[in-house]
Tab-separated table of C-alpha atoms and ligand atoms in Angstrom:
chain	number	residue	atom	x	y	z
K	16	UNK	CA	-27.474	2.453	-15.502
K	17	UNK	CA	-27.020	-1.200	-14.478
K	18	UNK	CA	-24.310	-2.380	-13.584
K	19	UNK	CA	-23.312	-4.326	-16.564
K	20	UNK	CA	-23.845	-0.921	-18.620
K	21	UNK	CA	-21.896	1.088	-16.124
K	22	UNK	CA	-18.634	-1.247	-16.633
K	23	UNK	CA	-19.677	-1.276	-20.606
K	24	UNK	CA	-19.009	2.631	-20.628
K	25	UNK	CA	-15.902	2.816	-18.453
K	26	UNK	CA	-14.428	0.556	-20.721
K	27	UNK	CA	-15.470	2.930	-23.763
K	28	UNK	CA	-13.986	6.131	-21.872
K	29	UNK	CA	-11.411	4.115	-21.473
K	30	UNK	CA	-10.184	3.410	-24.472
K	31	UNK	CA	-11.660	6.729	-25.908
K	32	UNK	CA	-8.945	8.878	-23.271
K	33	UNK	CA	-6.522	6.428	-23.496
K	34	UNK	CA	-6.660	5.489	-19.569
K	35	UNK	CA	-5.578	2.912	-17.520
K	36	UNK	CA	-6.806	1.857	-14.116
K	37	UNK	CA	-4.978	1.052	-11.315
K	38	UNK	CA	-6.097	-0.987	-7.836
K	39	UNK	CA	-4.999	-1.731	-4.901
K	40	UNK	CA	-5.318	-4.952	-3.435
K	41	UNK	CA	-7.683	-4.039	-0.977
K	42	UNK	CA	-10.200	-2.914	-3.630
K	43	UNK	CA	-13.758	-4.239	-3.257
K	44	UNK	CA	-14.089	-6.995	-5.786
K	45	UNK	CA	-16.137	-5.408	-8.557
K	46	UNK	CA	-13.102	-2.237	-8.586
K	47	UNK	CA	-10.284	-5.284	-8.601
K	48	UNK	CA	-12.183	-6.891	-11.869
K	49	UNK	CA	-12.671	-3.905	-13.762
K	50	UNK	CA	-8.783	-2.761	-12.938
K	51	UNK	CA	-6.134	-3.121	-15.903
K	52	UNK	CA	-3.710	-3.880	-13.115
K	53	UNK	CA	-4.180	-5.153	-9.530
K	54	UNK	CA	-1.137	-5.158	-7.282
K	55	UNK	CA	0.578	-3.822	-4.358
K	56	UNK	CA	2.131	-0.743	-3.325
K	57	UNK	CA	5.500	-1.092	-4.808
K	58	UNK	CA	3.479	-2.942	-8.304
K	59	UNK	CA	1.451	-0.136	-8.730
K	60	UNK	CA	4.415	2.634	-8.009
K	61	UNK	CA	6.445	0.433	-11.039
K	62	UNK	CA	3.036	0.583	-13.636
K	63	UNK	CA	2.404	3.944	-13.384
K	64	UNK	CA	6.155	4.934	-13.987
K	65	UNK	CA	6.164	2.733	-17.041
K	66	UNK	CA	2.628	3.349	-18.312
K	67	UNK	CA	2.150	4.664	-22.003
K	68	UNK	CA	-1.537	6.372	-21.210
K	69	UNK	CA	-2.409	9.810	-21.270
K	70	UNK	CA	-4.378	9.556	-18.002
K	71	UNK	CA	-4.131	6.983	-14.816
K	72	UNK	CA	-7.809	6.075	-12.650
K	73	UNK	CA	-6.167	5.237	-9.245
K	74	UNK	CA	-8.433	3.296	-7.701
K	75	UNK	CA	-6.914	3.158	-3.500
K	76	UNK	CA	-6.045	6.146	-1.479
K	77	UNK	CA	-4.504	9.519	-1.769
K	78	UNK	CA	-0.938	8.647	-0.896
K	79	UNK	CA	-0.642	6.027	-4.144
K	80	UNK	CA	-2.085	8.601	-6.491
K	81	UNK	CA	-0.106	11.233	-5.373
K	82	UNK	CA	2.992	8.551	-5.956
K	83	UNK	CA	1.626	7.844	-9.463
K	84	UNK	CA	1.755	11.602	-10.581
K	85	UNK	CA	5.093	12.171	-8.740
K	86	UNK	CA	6.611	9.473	-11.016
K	87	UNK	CA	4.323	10.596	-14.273
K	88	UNK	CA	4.053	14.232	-14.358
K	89	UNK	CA	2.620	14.526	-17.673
K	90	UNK	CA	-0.164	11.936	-17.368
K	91	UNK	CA	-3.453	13.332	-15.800
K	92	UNK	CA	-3.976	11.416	-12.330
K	93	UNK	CA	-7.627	11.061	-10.961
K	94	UNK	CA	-8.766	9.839	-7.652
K	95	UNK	CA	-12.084	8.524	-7.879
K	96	UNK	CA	-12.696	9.188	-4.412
K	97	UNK	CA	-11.221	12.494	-3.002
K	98	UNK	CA	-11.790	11.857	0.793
K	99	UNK	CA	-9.803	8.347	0.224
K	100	UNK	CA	-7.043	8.808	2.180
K	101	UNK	CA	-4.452	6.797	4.545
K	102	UNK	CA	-4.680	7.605	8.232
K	103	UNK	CA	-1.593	6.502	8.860
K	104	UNK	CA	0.065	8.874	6.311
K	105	UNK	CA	-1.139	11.979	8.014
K	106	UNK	CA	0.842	10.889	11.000
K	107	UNK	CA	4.255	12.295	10.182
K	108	UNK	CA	4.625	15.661	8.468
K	109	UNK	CA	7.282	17.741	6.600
K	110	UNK	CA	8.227	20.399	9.833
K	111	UNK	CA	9.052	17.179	11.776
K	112	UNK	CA	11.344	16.030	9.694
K	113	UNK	CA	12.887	19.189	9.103
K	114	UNK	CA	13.447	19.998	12.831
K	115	UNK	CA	14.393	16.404	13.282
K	116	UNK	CA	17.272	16.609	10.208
K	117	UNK	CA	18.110	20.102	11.909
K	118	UNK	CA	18.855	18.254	14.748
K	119	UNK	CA	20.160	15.007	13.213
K	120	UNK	CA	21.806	15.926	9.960
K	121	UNK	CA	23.858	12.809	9.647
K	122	UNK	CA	21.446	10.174	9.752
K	123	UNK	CA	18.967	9.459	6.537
K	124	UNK	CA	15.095	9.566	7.064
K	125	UNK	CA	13.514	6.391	5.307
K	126	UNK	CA	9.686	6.959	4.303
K	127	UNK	CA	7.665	4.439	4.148
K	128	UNK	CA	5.215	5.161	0.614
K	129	UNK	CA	2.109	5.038	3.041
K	130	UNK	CA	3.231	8.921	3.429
K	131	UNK	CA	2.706	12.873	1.797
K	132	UNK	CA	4.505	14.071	-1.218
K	133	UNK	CA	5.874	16.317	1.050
K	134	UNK	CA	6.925	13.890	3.634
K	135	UNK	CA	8.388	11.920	0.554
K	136	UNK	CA	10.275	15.613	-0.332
K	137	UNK	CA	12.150	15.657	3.422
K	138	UNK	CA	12.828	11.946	3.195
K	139	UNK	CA	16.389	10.414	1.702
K	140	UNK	CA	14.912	7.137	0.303
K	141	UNK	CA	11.212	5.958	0.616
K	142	UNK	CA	9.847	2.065	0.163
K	143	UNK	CA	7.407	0.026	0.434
K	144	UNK	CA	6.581	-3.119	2.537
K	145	UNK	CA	7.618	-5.435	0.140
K	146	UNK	CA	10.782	-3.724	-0.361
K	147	UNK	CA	11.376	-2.500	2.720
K	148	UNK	CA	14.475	-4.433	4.268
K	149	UNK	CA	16.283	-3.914	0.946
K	150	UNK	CA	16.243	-1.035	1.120
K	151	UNK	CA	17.263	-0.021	4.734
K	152	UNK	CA	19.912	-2.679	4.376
K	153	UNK	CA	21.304	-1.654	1.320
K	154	UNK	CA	22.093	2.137	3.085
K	155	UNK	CA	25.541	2.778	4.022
K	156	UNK	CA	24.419	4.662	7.444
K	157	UNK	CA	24.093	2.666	9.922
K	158	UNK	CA	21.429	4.613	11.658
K	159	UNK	CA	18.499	5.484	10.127
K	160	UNK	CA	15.081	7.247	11.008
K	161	UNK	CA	11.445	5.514	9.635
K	162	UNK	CA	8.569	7.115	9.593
K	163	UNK	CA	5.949	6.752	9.628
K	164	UNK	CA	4.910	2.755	10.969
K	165	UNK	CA	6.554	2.056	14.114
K	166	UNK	CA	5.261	-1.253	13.107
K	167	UNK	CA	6.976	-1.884	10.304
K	168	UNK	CA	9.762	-0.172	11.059
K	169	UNK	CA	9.929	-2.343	14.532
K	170	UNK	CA	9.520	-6.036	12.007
K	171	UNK	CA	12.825	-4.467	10.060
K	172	UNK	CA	14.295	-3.392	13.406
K	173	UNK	CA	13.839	-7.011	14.000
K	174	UNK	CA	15.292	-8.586	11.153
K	175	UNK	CA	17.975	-5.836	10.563
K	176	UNK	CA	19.653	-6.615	14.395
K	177	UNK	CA	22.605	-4.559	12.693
K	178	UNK	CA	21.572	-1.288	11.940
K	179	UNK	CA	19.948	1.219	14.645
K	180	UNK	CA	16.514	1.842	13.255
K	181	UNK	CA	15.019	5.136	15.623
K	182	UNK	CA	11.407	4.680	15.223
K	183	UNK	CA	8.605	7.038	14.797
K	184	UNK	CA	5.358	6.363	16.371
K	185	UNK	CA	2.934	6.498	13.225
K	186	UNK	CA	0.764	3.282	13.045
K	187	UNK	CA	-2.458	1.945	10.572
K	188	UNK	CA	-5.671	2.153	12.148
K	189	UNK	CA	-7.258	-1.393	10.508
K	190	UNK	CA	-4.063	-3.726	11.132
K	191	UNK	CA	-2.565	-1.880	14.474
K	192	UNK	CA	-5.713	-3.534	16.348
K	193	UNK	CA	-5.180	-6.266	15.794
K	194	UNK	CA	-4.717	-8.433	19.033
K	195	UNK	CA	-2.064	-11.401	19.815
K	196	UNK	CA	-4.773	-12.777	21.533
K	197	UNK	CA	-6.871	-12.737	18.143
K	198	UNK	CA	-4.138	-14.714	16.735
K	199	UNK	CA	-4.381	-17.475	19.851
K	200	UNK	CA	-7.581	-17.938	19.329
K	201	UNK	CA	-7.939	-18.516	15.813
K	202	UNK	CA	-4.769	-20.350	15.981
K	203	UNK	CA	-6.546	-22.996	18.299
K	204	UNK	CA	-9.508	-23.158	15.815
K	205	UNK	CA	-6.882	-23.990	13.205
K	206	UNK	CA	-4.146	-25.185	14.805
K	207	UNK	CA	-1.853	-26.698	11.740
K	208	UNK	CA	-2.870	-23.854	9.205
K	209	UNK	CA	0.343	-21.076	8.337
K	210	UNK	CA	-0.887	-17.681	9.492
K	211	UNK	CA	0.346	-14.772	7.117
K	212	UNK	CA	0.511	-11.328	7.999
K	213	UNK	CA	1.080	-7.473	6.793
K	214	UNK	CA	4.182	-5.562	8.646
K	215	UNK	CA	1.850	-3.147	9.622
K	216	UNK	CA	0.598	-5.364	12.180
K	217	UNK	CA	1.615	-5.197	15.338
K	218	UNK	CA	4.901	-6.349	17.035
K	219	UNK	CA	2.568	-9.250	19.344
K	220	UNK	CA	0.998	-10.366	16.245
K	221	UNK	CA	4.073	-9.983	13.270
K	222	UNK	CA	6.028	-12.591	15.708
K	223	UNK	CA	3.516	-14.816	15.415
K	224	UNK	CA	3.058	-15.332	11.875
K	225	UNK	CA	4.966	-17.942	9.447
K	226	UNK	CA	5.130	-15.593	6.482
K	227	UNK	CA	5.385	-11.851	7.242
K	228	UNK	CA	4.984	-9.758	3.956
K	229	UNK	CA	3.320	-6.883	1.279
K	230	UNK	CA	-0.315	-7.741	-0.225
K	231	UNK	CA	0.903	-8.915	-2.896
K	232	UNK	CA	3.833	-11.217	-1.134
K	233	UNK	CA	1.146	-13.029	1.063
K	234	UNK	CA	-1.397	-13.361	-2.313
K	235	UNK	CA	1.958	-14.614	-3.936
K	236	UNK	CA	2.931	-17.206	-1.046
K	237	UNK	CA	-0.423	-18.702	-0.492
K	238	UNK	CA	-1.087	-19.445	-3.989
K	239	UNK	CA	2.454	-21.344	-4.342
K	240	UNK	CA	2.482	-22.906	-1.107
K	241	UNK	CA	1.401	-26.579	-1.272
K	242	UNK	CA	-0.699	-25.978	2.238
K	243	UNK	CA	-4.576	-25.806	1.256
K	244	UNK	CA	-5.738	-23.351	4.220
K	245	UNK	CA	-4.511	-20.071	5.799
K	246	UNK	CA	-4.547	-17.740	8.102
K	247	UNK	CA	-4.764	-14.154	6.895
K	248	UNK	CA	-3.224	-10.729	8.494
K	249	UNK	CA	-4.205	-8.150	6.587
K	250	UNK	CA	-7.271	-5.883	5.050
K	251	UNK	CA	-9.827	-8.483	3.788
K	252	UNK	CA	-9.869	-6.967	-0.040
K	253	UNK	CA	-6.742	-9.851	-0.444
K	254	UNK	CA	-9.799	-12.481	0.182
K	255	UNK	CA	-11.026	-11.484	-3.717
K	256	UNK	CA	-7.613	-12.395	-5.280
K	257	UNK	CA	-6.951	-14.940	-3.480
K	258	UNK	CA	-9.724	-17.059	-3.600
K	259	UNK	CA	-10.150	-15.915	-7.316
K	260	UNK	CA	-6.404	-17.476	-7.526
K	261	UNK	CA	-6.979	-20.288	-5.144
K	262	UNK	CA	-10.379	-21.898	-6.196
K	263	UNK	CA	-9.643	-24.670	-3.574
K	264	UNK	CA	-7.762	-23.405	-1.339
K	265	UNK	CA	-9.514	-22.285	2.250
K	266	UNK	CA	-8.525	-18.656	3.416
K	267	UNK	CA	-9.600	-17.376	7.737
K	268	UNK	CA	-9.251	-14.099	8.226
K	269	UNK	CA	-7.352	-13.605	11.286
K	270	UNK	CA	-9.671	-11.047	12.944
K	271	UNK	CA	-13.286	-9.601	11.596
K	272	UNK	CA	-11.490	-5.907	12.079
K	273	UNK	CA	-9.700	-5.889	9.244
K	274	UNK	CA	-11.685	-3.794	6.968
K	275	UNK	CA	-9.905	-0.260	5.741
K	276	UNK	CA	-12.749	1.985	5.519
K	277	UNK	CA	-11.050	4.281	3.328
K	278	UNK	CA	-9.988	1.750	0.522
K	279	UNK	CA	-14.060	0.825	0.434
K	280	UNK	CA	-14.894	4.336	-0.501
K	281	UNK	CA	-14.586	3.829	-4.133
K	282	UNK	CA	-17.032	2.494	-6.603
K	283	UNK	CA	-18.047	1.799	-9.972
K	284	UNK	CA	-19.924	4.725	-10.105
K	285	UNK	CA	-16.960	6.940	-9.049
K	286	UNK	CA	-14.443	4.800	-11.551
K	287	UNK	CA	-16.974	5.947	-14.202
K	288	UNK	CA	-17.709	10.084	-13.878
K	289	UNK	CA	-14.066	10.270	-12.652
K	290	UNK	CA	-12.679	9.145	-16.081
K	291	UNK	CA	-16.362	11.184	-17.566
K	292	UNK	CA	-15.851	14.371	-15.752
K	293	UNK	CA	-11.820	14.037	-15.644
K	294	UNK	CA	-12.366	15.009	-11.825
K	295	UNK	CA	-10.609	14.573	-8.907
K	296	UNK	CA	-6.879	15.377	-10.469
K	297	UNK	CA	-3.712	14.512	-8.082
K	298	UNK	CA	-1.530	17.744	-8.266
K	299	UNK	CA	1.695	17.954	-6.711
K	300	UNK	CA	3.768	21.582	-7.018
K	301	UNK	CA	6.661	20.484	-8.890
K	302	UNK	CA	9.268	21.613	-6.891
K	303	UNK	CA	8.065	19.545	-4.021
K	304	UNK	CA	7.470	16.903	-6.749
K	305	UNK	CA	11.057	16.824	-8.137
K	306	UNK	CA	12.220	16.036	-4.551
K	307	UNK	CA	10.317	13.490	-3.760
K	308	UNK	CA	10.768	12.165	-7.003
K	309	UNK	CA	14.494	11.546	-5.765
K	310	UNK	CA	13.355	9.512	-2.801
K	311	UNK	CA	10.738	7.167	-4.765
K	312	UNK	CA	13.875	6.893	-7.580
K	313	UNK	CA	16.552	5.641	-4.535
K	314	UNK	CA	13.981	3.482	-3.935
K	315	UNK	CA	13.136	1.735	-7.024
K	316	UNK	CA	17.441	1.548	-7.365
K	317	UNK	CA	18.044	-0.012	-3.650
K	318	UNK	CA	14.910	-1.869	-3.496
K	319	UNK	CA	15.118	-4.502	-6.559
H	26	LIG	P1	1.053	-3.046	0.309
H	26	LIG	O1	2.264	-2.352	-0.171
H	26	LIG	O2	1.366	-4.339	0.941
H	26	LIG	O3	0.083	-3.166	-0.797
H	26	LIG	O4	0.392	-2.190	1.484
H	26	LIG	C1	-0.228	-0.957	1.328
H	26	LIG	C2	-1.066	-0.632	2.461
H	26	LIG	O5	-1.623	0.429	2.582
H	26	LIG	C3	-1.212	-1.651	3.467
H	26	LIG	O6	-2.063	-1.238	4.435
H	27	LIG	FE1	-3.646	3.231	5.340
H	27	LIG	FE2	-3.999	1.069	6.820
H	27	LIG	FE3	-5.788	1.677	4.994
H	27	LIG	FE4	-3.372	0.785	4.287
H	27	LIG	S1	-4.948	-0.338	5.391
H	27	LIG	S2	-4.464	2.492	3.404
H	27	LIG	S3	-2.115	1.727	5.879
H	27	LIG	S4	-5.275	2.884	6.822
């Protein structure tokens, strides 16, 4: 099949199983322009808990599936990819925060969504990076555990000076290595131009940047800014909307690292015998599922 025939019949099964794709930001290009919606974590969280179709294609990583069936338990959810899956998630698990709340029953856990069902289960209140200081803030405790990004837990720690935020040590591979010194040096290439960065960078870099925020924030601020070049901090996939968004505008990406290898897995091919074959289904045992539908729920109330 070319191509061009390949995206032909994903649009048929489409239609013929009533489907709807979803992609992350950080999508290669071809997934982003066959996608019915393109978005960040919290966008994608909010379509697939309002979506009418009998089956979602989630084109990103495990984590945001797994979300997406948590919220729609009577929709089929397919991963295209099954080995697509968030580092970063795997660092925190549900027996830590058990033995931690054993420990600490007083103070809430807050979850970033970059985290298990289970996780998600254990947790209080989950969010997002675009949501993320609403939501601590608007808790009445004033000391709170996040897991599992000490980094962007650390930019909220930062901005939140009064609540005590007791970190976790969880990080993303593809923005974590990111170097201050990367940001010096790319800063002297272009010294006037606003540099624009994920939380999930770290501290050394996040307190460089002129506009800290989700994927969908920094696609957002570029393409209302008047400015006509940037600086970008995060996983080159936002370079597709962007310039698609921003015909004129210039876009640097802050360092040649930032490639998630795990958002690259999927492909046109996968989109297509995923929705063919039906394979790859999300499951999440409902009990665990009700739970954590409690914590994505808080979040969509504290977070708006
Ligand atoms: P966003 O919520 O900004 O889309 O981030 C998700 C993610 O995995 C970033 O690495
Ligand atoms: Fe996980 Fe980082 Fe990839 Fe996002 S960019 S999915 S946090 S590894």
């Amino acid at each position: 099949m070319t191509q061009k025939e390949m995206i032909e019949e994903i649009q048929k099964l489409k239609e013929k199983k009533n489907a709807v794709i979803l992609a992350h930001n950080y999508q290669i290009p071809e997934i982003q322009d066959i996608a019915d919606i393109v978005g960040d974590s919290l966008k994608l969280s909010e379509e697939a808990a309002k979506t009418n179709a009998d089956c979602i294609v989630f084109c990103g990583v495990h984590f945001m599936a797994e979300s997406a069936k948590i919220l729609s338990p009577n929709k089929k959810v397919l991963l295209p990819v099954e080995d697509a899956t968030c580092p970063m998630a795997d660092m925190v698990n549900k027996d830590d925060l058990v033995n931690f709340k054993k420990e600490n029953p007083h103070i809430p856990i807050v979850c970033y969504v970059n985290s298990s069902a289970e996780v998600k289960a254990e947790s209080h209140v989950c969010c997002t990076s675009s949501n993320a200081l609403r939501v601590v803030e608007g808790l009445k405790e004033d000391t709170v555990l996040f897991v599992p990004d000490v980094n962007l837990g650390s930019y909220i720690k930062s901005k939140l000076t009064q609540k005590n935020i007791i970190l976790w040590t969880g990080y993303c591979i593809t923005h974590h290595r990111v170097k201050g010194s990367e940001v010096e040096k790319v800063k002297t290439k272009y010294p006037h131009t606003k540099l624009l960065v994920h939380p999930e960078c770290n501290e050394d870099v996040v307190k460089k940047a002129d506009f800290v925020g989700s994927t969908s924030e920094i696609i957002q601020y570029a393409s209302t800014c008047e400015d006509e070049e940037f600086i970008i901090g995060t996983e080159m996939g936002v370079l597709h909307s962007l310039q698609n968004k921003n015909p004129n505008k210039k876009f640097y990406l802050l360092s040649q690292h930032l490639t998630c290898l795990n958002m690259k897995k999927t492909t046109l091919e996968d989109v297509y015998k995923a929705l063919y074959y039906e394979k790859n289904e999300v499951k999440v045992e409902e009990e665990i599922r009700k739970k954590a539908l409690q914590s994505l729920n808080k979040m969509l109330e504290l977070g708006r």
